[in-house]
PDB file of C-alpha atoms in Angstrom:
ATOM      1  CA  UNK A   1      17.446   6.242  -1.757  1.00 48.00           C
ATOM      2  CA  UNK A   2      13.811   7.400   0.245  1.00 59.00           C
ATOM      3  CA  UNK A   3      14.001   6.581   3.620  1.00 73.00           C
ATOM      4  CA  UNK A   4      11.823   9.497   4.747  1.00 88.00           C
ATOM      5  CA  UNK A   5       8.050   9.234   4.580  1.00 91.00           C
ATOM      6  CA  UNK A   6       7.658  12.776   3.311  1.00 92.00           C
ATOM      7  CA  UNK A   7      10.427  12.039   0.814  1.00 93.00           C
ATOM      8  CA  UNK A   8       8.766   8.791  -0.466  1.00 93.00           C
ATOM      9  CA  UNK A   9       5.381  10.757  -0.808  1.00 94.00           C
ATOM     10  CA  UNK A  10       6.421  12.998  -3.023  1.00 95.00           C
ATOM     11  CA  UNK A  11       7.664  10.843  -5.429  1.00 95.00           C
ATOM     12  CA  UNK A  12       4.490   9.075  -5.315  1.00 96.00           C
ATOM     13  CA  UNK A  13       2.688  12.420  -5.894  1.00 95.00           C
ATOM     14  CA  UNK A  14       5.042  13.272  -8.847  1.00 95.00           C
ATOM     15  CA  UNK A  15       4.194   9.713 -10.444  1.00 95.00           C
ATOM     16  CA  UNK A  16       0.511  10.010 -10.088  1.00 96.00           C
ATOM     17  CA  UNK A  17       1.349  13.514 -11.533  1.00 95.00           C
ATOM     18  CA  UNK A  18       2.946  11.982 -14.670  1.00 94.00           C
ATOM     19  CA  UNK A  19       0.107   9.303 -15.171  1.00 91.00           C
ATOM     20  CA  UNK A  20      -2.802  12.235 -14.476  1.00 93.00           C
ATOM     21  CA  UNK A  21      -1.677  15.529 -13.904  1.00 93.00           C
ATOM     22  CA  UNK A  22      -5.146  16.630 -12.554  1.00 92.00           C
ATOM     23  CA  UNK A  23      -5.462  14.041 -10.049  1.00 94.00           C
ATOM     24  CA  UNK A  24      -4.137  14.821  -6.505  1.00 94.00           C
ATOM     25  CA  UNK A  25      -3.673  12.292  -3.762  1.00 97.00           C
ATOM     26  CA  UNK A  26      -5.057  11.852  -0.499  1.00 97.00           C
ATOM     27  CA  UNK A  27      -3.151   8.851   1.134  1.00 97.00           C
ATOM     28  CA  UNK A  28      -0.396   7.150   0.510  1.00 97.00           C
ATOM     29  CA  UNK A  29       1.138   3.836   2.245  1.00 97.00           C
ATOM     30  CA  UNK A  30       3.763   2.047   1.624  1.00 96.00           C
ATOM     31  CA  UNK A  31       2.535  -2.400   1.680  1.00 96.00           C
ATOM     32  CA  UNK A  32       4.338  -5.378   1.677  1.00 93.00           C
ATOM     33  CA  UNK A  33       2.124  -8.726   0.430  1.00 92.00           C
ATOM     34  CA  UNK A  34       2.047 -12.276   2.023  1.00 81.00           C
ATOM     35  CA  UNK A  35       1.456 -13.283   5.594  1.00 75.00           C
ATOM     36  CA  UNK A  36       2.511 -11.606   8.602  1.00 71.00           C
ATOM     37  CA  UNK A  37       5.622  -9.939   7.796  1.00 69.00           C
ATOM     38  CA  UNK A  38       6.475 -12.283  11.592  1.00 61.00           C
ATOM     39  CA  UNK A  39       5.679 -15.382   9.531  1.00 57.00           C
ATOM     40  CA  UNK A  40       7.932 -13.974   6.385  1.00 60.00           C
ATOM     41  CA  UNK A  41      11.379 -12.890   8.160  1.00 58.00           C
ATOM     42  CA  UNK A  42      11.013 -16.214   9.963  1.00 54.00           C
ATOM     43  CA  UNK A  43      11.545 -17.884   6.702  1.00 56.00           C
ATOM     44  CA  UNK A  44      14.719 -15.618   5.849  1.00 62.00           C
ATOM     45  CA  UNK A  45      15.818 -14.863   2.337  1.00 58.00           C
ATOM     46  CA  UNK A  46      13.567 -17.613   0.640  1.00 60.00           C
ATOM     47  CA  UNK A  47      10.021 -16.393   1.794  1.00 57.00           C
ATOM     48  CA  UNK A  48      11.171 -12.510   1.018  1.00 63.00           C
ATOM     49  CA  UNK A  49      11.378 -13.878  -2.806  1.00 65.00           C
ATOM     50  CA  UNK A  50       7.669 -13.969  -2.825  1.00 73.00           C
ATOM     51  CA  UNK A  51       6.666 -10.903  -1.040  1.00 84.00           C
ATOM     52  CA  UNK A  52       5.808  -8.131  -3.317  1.00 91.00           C
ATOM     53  CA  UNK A  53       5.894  -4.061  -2.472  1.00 92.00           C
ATOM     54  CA  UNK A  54       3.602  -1.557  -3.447  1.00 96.00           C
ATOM     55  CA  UNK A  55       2.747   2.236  -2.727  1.00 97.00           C
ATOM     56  CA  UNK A  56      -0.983   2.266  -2.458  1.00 98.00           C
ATOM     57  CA  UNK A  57      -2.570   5.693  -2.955  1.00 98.00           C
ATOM     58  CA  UNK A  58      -6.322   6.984  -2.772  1.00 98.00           C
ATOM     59  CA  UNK A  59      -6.288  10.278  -4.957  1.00 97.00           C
ATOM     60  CA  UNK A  60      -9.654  12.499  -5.466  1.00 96.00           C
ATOM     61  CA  UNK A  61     -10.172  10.040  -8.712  1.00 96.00           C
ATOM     62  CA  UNK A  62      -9.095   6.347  -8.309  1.00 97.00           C
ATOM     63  CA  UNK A  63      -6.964   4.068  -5.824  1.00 98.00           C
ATOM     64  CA  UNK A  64      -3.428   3.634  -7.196  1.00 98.00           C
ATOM     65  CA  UNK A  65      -1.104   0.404  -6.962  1.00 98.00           C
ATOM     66  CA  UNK A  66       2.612   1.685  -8.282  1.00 97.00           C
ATOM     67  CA  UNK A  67       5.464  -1.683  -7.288  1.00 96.00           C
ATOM     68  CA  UNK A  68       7.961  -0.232  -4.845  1.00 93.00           C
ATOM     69  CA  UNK A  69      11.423  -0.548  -4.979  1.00 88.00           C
ATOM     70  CA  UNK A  70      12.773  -3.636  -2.431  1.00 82.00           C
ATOM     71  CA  UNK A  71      16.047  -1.433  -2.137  1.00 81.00           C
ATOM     72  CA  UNK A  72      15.797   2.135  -2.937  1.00 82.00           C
ATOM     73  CA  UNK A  73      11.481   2.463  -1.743  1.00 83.00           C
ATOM     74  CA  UNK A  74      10.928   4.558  -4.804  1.00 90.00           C
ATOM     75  CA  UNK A  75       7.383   4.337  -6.776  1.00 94.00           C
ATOM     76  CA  UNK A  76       8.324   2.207  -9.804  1.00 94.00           C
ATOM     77  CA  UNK A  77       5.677   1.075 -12.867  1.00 94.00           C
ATOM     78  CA  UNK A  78       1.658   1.325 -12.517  1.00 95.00           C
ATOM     79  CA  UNK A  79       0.173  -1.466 -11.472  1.00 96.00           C
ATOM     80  CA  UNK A  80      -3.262  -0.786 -11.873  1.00 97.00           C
ATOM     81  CA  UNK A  81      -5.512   2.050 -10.829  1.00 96.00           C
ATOM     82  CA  UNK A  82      -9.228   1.543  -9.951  1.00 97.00           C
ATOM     83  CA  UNK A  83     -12.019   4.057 -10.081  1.00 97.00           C
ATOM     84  CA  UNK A  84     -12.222   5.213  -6.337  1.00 95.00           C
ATOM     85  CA  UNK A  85     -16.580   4.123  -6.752  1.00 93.00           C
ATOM     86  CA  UNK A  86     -15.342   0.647  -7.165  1.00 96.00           C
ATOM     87  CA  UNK A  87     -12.511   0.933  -4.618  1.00 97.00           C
ATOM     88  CA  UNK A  88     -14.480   0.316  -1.582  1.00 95.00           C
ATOM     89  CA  UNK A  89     -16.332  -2.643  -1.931  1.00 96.00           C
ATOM     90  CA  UNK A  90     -12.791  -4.609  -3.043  1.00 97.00           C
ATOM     91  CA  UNK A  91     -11.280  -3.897   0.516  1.00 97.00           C
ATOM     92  CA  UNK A  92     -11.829  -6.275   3.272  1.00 96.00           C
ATOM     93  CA  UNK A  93     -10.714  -7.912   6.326  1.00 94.00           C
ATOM     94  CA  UNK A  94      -8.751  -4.276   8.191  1.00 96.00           C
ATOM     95  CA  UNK A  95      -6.900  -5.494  11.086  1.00 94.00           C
ATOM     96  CA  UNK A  96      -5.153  -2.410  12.530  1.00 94.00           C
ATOM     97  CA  UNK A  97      -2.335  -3.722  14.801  1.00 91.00           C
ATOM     98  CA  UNK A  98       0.017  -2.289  17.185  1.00 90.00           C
ATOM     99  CA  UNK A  99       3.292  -2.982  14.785  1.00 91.00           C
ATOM    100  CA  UNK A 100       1.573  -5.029  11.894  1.00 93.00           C
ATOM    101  CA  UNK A 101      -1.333  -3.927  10.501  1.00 95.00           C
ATOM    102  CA  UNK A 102      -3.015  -5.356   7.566  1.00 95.00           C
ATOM    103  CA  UNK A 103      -6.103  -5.413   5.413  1.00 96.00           C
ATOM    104  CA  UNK A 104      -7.075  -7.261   1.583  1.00 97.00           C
ATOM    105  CA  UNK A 105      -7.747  -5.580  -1.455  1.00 98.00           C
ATOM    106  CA  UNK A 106      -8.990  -7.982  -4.549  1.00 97.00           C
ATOM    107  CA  UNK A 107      -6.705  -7.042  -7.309  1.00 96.00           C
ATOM    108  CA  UNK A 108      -8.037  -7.459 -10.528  1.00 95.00           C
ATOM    109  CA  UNK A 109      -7.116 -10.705 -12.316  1.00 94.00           C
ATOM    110  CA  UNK A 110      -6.524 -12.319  -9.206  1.00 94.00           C
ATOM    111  CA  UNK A 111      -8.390 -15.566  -7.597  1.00 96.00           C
ATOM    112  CA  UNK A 112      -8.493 -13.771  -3.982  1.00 96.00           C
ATOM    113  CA  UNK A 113      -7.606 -10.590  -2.056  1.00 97.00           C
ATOM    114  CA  UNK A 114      -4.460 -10.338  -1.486  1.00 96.00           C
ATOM    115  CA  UNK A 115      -2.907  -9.540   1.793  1.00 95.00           C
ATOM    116  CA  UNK A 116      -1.259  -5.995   2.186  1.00 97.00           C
ATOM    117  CA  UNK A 117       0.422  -5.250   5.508  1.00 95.00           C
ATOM    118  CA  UNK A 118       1.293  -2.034   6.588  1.00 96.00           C
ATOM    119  CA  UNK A 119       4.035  -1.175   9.600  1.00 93.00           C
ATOM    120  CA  UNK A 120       3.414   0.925  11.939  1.00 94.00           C
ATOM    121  CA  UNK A 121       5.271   3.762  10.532  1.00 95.00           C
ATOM    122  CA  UNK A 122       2.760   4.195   8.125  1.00 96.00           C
ATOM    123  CA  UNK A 123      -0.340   3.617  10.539  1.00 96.00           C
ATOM    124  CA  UNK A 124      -1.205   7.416  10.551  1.00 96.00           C
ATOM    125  CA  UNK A 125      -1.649   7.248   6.786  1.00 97.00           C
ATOM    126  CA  UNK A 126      -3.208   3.548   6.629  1.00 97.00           C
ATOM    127  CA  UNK A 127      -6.418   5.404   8.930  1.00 97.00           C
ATOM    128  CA  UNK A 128      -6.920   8.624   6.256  1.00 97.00           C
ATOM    129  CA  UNK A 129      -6.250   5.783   3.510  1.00 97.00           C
ATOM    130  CA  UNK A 130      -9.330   3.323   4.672  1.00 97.00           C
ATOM    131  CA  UNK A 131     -11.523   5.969   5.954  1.00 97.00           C
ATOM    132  CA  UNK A 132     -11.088   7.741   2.357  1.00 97.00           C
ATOM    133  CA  UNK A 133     -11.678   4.585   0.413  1.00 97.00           C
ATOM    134  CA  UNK A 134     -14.338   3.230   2.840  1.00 95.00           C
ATOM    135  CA  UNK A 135     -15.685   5.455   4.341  1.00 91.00           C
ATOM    136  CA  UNK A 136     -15.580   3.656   7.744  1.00 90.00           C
ATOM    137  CA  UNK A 137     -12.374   3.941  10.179  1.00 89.00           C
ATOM    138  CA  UNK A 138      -9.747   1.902  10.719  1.00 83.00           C
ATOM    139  CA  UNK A 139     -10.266  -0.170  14.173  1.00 78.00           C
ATOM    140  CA  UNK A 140      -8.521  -1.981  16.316  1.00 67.00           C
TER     141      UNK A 140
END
């Protein structure tokens, strides 16, 4: 089981790896979708059957969705990855937070953005991640 960061990024690296070994990445983070995660764990067991989790990585090429494990936080399947040119204008709404943070990326196939938050632990890696994709930093 990953439980360190380092750990969990290099697993991420070796999956990008696998998909396109000439690809490198710049950012990962580790995401968790629905409302505030506040909201979620005050619904218990029920509301966590909705959440999904995802490593999100910018690489020099494209932004890359890969599910995360709910137990063992290793990258599992591709979700999708999008040409890093089209990445920026499908992120919106960056709310960097002092334990929660959170921002929306429109998935393709999907009526809306959805909502990824990001905890703290990852906040280092959520500023390279926007200002790579964007262009912009993160703000409070």
């Amino acid at each position: 089981m990953a439980i360190r960061k380092s750990t969990m990024q290099e697993q991420v690296a070796q999956a990008i790896a696998q998909i396109n070994p000439g690809d490198r990445p710049i950012a990962t983070i580790h995401t968790i979708t629905g409302p505030s995660p506040w909201l979620t764990n005050a619904f218990g067991l029920i509301a966590q059957l909705f959440v999904k989790y995802y490593f999100v990585t910018v690489t020099e090429q494209a932004v890359v969705f890969h599910k995360a494990g709910r137990m063992s936080s290793r990258p599992k399947e591709l979700v999708v990855a999008i040409p890093r040119d089209e990445a920026a204008r499908l992120v919106s709404g960056v709310d960097r937070n002092a334990l929660w943070s959170s921002l929306r990326f429109q998935l393709p196939g999907e009526p809306k953005p959805t909502r990824l938050n990001v905890a703290r632990y990852w906040r280092p890696e959520l500023d390279q991640w926007v200002l790579a994709v964007t262009g912009a930093p993160a703000t409070s």
